[in-house]
Coordinates of C-alpha atoms in Angstrom, one line a residue:
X1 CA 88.7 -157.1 -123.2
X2 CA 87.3 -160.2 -125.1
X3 CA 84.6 -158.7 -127.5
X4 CA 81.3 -160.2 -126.7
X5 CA 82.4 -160.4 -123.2
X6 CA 80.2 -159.3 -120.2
X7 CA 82.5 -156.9 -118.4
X8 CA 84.0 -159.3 -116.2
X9 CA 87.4 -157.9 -117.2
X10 CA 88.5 -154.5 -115.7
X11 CA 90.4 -151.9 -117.9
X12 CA 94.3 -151.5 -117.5
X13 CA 93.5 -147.5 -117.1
X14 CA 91.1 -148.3 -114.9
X15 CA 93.2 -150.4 -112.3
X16 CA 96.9 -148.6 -112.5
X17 CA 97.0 -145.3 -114.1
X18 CA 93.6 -143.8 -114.8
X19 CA 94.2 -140.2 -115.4
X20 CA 97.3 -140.9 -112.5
X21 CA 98.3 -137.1 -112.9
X22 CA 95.0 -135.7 -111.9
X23 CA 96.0 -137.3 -108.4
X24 CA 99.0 -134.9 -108.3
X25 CA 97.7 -131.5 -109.1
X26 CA 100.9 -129.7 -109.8
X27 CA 103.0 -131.2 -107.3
X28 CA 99.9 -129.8 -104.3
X29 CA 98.8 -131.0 -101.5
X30 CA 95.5 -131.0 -101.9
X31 CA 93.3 -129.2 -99.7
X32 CA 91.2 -131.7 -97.1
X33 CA 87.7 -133.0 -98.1
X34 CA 85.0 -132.9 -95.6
X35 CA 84.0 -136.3 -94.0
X36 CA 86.1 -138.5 -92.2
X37 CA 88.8 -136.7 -93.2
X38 CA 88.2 -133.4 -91.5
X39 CA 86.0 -130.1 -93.1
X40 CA 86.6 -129.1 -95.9
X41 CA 89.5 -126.5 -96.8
X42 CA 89.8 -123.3 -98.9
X43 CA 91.6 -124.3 -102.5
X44 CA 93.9 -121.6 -101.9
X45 CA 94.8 -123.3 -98.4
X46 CA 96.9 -126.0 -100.7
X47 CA 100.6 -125.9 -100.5
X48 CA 102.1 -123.2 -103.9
X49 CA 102.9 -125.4 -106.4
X50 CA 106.4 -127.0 -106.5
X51 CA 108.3 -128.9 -109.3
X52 CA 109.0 -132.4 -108.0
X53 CA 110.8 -135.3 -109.6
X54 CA 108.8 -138.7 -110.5
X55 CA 109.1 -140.0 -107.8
X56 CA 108.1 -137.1 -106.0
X57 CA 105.1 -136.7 -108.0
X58 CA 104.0 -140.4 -107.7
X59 CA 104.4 -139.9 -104.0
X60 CA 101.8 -136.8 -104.2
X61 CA 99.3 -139.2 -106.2
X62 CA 100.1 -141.6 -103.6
X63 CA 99.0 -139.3 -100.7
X64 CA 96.5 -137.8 -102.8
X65 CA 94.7 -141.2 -103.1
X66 CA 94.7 -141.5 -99.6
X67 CA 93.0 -138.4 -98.7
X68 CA 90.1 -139.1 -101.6
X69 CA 87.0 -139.9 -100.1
X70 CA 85.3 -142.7 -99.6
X71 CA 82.1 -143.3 -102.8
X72 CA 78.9 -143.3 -100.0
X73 CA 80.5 -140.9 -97.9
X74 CA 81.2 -138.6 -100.9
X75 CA 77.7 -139.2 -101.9
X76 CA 76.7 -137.8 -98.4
X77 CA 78.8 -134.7 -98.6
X78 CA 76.9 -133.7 -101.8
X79 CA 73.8 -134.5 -100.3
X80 CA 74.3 -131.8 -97.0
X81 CA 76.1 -130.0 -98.7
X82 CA 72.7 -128.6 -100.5
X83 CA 70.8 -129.0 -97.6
X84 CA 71.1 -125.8 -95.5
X85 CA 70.5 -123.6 -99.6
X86 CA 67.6 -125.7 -99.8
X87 CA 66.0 -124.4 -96.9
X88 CA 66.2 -120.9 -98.0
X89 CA 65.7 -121.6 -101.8
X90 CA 61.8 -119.1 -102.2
X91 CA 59.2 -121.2 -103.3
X92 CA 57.9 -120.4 -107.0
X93 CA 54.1 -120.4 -108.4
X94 CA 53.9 -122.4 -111.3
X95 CA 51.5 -123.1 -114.1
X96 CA 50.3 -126.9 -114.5
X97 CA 51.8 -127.0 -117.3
X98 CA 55.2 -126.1 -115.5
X99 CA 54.5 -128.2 -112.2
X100 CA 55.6 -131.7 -113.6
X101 CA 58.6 -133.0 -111.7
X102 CA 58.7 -130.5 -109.0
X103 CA 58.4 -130.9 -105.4
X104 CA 55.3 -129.5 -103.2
X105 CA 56.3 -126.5 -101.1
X106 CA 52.8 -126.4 -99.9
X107 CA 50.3 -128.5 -98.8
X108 CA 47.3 -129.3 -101.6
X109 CA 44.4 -128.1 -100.1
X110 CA 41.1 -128.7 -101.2
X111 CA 39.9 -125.5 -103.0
X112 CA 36.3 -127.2 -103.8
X113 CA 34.0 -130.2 -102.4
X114 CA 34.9 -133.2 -104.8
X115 CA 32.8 -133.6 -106.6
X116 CA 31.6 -130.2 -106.1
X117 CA 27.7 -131.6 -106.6
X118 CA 25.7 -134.8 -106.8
X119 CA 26.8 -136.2 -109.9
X120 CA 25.9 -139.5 -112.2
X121 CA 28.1 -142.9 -111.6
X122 CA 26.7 -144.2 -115.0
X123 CA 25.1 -143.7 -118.3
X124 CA 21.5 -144.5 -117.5
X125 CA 18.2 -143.3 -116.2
X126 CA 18.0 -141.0 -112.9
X127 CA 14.5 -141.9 -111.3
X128 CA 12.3 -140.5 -108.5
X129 CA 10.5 -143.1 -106.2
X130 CA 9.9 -147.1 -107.4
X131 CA 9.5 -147.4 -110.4
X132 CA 7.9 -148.1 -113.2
X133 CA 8.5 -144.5 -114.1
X134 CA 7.3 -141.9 -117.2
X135 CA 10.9 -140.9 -118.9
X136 CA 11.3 -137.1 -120.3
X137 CA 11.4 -136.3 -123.5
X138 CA 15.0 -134.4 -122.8
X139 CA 17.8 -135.9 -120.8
X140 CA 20.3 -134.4 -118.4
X141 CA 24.0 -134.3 -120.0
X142 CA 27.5 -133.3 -118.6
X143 CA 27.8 -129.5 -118.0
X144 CA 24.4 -129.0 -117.7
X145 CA 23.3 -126.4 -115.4
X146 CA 20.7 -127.0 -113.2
X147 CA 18.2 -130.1 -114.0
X148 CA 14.7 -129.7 -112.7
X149 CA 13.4 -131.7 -109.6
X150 CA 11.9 -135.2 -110.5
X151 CA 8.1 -136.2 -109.6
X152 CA 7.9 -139.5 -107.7
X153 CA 7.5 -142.4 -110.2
X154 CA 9.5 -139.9 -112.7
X155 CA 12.7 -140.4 -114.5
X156 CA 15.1 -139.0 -117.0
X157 CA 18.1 -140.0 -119.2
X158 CA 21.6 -139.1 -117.9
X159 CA 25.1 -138.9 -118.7
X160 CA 28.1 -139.8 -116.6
X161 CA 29.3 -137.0 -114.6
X162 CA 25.8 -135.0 -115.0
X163 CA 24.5 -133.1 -112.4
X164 CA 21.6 -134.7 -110.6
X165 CA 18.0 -133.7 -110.2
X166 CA 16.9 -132.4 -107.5
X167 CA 14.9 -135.5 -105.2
X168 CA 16.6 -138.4 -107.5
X169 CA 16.2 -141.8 -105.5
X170 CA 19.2 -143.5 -107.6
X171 CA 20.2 -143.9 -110.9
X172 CA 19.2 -147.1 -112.8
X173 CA 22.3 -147.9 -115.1
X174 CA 21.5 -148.5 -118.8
X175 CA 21.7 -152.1 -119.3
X176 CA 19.5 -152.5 -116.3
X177 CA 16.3 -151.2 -117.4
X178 CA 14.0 -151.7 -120.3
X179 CA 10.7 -149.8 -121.8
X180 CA 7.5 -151.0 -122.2
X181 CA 5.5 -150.6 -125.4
X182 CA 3.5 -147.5 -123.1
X183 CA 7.5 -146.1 -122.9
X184 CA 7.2 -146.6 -119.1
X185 CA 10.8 -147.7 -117.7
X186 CA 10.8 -150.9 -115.7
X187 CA 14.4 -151.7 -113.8
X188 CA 15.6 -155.4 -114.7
X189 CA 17.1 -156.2 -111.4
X190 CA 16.9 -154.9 -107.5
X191 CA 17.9 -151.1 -107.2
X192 CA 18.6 -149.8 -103.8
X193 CA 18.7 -145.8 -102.6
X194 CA 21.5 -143.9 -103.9
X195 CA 22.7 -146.4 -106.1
X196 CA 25.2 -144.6 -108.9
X197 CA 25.1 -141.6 -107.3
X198 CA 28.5 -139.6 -106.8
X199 CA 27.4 -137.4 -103.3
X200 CA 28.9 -134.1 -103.5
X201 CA 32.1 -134.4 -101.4
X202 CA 32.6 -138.1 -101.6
X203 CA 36.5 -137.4 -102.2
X204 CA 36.9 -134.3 -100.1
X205 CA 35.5 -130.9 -99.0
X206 CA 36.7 -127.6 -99.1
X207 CA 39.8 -127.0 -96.9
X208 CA 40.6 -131.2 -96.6
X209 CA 44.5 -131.2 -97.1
X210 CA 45.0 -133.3 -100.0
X211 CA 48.8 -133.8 -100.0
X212 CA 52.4 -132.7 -97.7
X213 CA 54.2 -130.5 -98.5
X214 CA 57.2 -132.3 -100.0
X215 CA 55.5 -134.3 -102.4
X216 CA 56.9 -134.8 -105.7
X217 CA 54.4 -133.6 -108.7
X218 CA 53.3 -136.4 -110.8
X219 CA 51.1 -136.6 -113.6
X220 CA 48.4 -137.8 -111.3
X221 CA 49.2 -134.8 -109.0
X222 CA 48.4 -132.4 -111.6
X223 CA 45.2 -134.2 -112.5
X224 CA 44.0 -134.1 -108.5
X225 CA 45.7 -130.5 -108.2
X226 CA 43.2 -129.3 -111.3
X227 CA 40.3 -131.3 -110.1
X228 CA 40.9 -129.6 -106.7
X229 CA 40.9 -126.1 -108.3
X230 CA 44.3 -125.3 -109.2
X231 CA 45.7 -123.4 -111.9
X232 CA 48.8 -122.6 -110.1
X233 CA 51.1 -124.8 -107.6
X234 CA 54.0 -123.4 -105.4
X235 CA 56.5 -125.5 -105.2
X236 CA 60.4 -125.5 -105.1
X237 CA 62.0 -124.4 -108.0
X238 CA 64.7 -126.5 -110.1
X239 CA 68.1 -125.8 -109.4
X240 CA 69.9 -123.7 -112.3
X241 CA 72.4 -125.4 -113.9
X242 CA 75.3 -124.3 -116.2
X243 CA 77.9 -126.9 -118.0
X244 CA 81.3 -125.6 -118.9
X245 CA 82.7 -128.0 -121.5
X246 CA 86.6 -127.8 -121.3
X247 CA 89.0 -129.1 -123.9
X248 CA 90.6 -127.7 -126.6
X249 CA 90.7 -131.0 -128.5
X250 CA 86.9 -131.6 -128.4
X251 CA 84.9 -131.0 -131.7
X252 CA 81.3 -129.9 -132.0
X253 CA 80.5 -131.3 -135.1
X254 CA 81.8 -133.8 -137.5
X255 CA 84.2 -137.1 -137.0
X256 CA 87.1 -137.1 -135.0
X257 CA 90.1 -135.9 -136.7
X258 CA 93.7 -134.5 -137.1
X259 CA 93.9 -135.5 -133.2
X260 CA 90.9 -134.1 -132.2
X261 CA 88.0 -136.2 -131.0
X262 CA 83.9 -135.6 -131.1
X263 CA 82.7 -133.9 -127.5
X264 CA 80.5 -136.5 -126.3
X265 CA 79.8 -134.9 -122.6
X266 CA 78.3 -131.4 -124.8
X267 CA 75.0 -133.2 -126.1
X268 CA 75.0 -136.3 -122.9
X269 CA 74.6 -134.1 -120.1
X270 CA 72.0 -130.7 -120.6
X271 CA 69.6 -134.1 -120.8
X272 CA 70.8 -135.8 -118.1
X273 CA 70.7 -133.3 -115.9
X274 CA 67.3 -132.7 -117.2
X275 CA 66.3 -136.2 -116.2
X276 CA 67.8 -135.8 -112.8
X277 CA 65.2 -132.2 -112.4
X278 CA 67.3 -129.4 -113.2
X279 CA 66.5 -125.9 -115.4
X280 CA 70.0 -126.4 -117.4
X281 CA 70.4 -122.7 -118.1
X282 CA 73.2 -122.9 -120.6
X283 CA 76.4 -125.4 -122.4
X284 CA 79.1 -123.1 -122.6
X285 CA 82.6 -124.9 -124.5
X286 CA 85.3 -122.8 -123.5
X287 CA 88.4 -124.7 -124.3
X288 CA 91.6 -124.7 -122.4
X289 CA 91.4 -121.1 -121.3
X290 CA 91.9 -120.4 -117.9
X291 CA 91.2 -116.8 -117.8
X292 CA 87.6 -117.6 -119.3
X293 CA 87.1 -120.3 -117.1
X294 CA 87.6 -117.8 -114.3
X295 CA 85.3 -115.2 -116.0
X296 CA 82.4 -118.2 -116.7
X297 CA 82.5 -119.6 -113.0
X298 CA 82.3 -116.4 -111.6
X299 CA 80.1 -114.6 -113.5
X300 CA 77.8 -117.3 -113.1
X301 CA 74.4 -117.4 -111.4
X302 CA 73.7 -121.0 -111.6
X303 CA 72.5 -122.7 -108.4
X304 CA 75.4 -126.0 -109.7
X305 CA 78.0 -125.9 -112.2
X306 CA 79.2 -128.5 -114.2
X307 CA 83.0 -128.6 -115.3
X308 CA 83.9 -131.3 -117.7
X309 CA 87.7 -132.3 -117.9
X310 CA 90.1 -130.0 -116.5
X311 CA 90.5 -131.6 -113.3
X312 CA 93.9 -133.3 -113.6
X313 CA 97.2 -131.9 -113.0
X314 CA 98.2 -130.7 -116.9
X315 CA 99.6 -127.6 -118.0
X316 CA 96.0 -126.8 -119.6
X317 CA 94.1 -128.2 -116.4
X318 CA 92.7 -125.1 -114.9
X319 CA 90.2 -126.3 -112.6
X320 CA 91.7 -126.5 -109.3
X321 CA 93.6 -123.0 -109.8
X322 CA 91.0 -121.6 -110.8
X323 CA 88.7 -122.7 -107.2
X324 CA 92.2 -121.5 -105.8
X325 CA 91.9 -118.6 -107.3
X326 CA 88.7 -117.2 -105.9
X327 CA 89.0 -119.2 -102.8
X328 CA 86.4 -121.4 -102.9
X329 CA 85.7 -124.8 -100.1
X330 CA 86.7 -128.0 -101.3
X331 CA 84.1 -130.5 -100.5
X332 CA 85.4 -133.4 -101.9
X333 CA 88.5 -133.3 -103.8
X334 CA 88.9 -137.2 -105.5
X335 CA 87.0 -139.9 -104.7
X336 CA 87.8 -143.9 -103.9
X337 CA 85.7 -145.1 -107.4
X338 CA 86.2 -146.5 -110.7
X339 CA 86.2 -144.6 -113.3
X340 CA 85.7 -141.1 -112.4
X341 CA 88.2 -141.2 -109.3
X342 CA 89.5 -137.5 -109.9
X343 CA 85.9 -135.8 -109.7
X344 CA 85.8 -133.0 -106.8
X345 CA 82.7 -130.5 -105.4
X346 CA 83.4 -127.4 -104.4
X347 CA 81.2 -124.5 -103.0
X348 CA 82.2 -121.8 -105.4
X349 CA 79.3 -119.1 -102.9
X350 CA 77.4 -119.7 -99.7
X351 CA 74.7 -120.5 -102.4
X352 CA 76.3 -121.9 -105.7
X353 CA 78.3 -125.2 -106.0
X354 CA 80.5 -126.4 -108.7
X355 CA 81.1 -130.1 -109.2
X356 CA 84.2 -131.2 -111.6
X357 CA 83.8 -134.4 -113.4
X358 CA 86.7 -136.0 -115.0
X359 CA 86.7 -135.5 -118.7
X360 CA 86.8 -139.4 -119.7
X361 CA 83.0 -139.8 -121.1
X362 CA 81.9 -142.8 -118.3
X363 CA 84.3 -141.1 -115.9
X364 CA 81.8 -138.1 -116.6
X365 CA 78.7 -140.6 -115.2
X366 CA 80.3 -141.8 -112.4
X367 CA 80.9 -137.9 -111.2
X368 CA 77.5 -137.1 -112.1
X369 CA 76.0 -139.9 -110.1
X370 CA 78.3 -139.3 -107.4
X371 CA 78.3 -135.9 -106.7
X372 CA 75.7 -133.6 -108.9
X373 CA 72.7 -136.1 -108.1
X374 CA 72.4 -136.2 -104.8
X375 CA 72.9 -132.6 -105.1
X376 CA 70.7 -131.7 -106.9
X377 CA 68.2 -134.1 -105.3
X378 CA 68.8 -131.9 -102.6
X379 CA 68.6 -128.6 -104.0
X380 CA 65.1 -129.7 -105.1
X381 CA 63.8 -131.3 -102.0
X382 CA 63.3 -134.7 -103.5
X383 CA 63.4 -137.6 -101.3
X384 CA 66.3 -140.2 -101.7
X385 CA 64.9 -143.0 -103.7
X386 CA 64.5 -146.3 -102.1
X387 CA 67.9 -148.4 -102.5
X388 CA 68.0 -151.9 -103.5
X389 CA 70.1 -154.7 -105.2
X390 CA 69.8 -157.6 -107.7
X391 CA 71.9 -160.5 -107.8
X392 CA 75.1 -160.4 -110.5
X393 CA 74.6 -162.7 -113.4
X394 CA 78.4 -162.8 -113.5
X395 CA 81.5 -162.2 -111.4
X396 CA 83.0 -158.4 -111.8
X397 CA 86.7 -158.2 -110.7
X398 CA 86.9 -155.0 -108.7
X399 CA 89.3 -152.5 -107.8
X400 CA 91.8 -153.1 -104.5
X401 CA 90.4 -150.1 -103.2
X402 CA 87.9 -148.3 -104.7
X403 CA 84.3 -148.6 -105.3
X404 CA 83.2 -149.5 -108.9
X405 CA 80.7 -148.8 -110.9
X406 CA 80.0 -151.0 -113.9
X407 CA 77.4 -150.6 -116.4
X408 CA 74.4 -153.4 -116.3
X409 CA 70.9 -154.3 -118.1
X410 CA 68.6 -155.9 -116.1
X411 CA 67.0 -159.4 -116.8
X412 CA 64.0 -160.9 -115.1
X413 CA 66.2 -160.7 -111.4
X414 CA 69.3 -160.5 -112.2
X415 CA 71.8 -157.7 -113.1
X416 CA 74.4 -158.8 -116.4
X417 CA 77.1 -156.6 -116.8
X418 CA 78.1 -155.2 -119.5
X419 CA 80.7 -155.0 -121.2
X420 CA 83.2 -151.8 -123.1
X421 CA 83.1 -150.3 -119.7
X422 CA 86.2 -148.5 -119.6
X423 CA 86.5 -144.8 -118.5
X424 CA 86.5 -143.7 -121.8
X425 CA 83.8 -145.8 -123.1
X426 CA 79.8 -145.5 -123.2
X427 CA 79.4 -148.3 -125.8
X428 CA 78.1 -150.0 -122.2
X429 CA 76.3 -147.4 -120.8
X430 CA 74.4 -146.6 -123.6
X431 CA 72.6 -150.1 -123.7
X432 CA 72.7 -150.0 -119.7
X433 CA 69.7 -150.2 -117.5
X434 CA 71.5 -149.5 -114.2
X435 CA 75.2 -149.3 -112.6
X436 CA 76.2 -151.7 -110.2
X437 CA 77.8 -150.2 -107.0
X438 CA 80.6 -153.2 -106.8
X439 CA 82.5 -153.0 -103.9
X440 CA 86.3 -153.0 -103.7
X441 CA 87.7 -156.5 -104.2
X442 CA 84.7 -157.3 -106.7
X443 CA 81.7 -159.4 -106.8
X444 CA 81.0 -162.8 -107.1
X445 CA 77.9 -164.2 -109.8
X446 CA 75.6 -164.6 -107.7
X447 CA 76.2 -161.7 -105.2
X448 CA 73.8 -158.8 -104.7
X449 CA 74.9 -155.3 -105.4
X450 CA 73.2 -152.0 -105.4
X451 CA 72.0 -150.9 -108.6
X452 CA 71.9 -147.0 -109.3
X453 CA 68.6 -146.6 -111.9
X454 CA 69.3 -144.3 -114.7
X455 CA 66.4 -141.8 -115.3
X456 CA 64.9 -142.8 -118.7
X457 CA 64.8 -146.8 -117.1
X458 CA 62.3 -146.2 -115.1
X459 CA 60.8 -143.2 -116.4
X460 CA 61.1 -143.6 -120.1
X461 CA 63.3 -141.2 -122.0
X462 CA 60.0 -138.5 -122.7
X463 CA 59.0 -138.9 -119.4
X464 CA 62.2 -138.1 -117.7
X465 CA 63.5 -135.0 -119.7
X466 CA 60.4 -132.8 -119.5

């Protein structure tokens, strides 16, 4: 691609031959993902392994790319696949400080009256009858406990949010009255009853249901929640998360070297996953070993786990014999997008899931966004966010088939992509507001397409990790 370009042109790996052997999976047929295509099918359903020639083995690719799944549809799967654990998922009692981000498994009910007395509007005067009035010598502050009853044609100072006397008529702000040289208060404009006064129970009584269950916990949610008398909130709890990083190439530390390359997927997703509401309960890099691969996903407790790499067809690719191995469903086993066609979710237990993301880093993104969000959006009872689409500053060439997903910022309303948006590539994504859903055949400039909002560009990167 032209440096300086805006990803217009589409990556030779990304069009012929990206990561072609993970379509063939040792010669397999691979076992039938749900969807259009049927339900899904045990791993250890697939045909034993066999030792074909080339052409044999492009033949399996061939048939294997016909059986992937379409990119919605897959992104439905993932969805229901969660739903029926969701509904059994216990509710947890949280802190305040621990609420953030979840999801209401209970209504928010009114514990108090809000506010749970007559309170002040303003900084001013609360007075008793018309005025002029005789001030006190002490006023009435915030947090004070009980103010005694005001004398017609008698007022007091008080603060915003004070209780009020007993009999006030209204409270005359401070830049609307003046005293006289006998320090009798004289209001500089028309008062009428009850003016600046907060009734008790002007925002709700006692028992009022303040919220659905269902509703996600927002800052101003926790503000309401403690107004309302909450210390506590039940609500449904994140789903656990573990990531498995495979590769015996990848290096934790350090530059690439010697033929080994930095693991960028290790510090990317606990973060991401973060941002999309999950408890990420532990980054395990386990190289190319099967038998610990076996021991990790089964001795696992996660609600999701994340594999990275390991879903091709190598002689060190141990993900698929390993779901073979302890039988688990294959939900989606490839999938008709660009990059990250060889991703798969499988359900590992009637209440864990694992989701295999190719090991290419943008590959990586695509699985997550494909499978593991709406997952996990899922697990977590959050509603689907609102889709929509901005017109494409510039033409993307698209793939015959499959969906693509190309990295864009967004400017004023339009959506430029970007370019280095190759599979192996986040040079684009990193400076990316969005991805652009682009449909096979590609887009025109001008064309709307659906944009896919990454956490911290709406959120902002604090807000979305906590």
């Amino acid at each position: 691609m032209t440096p300086g370009g805006t990803g217009q042109g589409l990556d030779a790996e990304d069009l012929d031959v990206e990561e072609a052997l993970a379509l063939v999976k040792d010669g397999n047929s691979p076992a039938r993902p749900t969807g259009d295509h049927g339900p899904g099918r045990r791993a250890s359903e697939a045909a034993p392994p066999s030792h074909t020639p080339e052409t044999g083995r492009r033949a399996a690719a061939q048939e294997h790319r016909h059986r992937a799944t379409a990119w919605p549809e897959a992104r439905a799967i993932a969805a229901r696949a969660a739903r029926s654990r969701a509904a059994r998922r216990a509710p947890v009692s949280v802190t305040l400080g621990d609420a953030l981000g979840l999801v209401l498994a209970a209504p928010l009910t009114a514990l108090t009256d809000l506010p749970s007395f007559d309170t002040s509007a303003m900084d001013g005067w609360a007075v008793a009858g018309p005025g002029p009035w005789h001030v006190r010598d002490e006023g009435v502050l915030a947090g004070s406990a009980s103010p005694a009853p005001l004398a017609d044609g008698e007022a007091v100072r008080i603060a915003t949010g004070a209780r009020i006397p007993p009999d006030t008529t209204a409270v005359l702000r401070s830049e609307h009255g003046r005293t006289d040289a006998h320090d009798r208060l004289h209001p500089t404009r028309e008062m009428q009853h009850g003016q600046d006064i907060r009734p008790r129970g002007q925002e709700c009584r006692s028992g009022d249901q303040l919220l659905l269950a269902g509703a996600v916990v927002t800052p101003a949610v926790l503000g309401l929640a403690a107004a309302a008398g909450y210390d506590t909130l039940t609500a449904v709890p994140r789903p656990r998360v573990e990531v498995l990083v495979l590769g015996d190439e990848l290096l934790a530390e350090g530059r690439p070297r010697d033929g080994l390359i930095r693991d960028a997927l290790g510090p990317m997703l606990p973060p991401w996953l973060r941002g999309l509401g999950a408890d990420v309960i532990a980054v395990r890099r386990l190289g190319d070993d099967a038998k610990a691969l076996h021991k990790a996903v089964t001795g696992s407790g996660a609600d999701l786990i994340v594999t990275t790499g390991g879903t091709a067809a190598g002689p060190v690719d141990h993900v698929h014999p390993t779901l073979r191995r302890i039988d688990a469903e294959l939900l989606v086993d490839g999938v008709k997008v660009r990059p990250g066609h060889p991703m798969l979710l499988a359900r590992t237990k009637d209440d864990q899931h694992l989701v295999g993301l190719p090991g290419n880093p943008l590959a990586a993104v695509s699985g997550l966004l494909t499978l593991a969000e709406p997952l996990l959006r899922a697990l977590a009872a959050r509603p689907a966010p609102e889709p929509y689409a901005l017109p494409l500053r510039d033409t993307v060439h698209g793939h015959p088939d499959d969906t693509r997903l190309v990295p864009v910022s967004l400017r004023g309303d339009h959506a430029v992509p970007l370019h280095y948006n190759g599979p192996a590539m986040l040079r684009g994504i990193a400076a990316a507001d969005a991805l652009a859903v682009v449909p096979p055949g590609g887009a025109r400039a001008g064309q709307e397409a659906e944009l896919l909002d990454l956490p911290w560009a709406t959120a902002g990167v604090g807000a979305c990790f906590t």
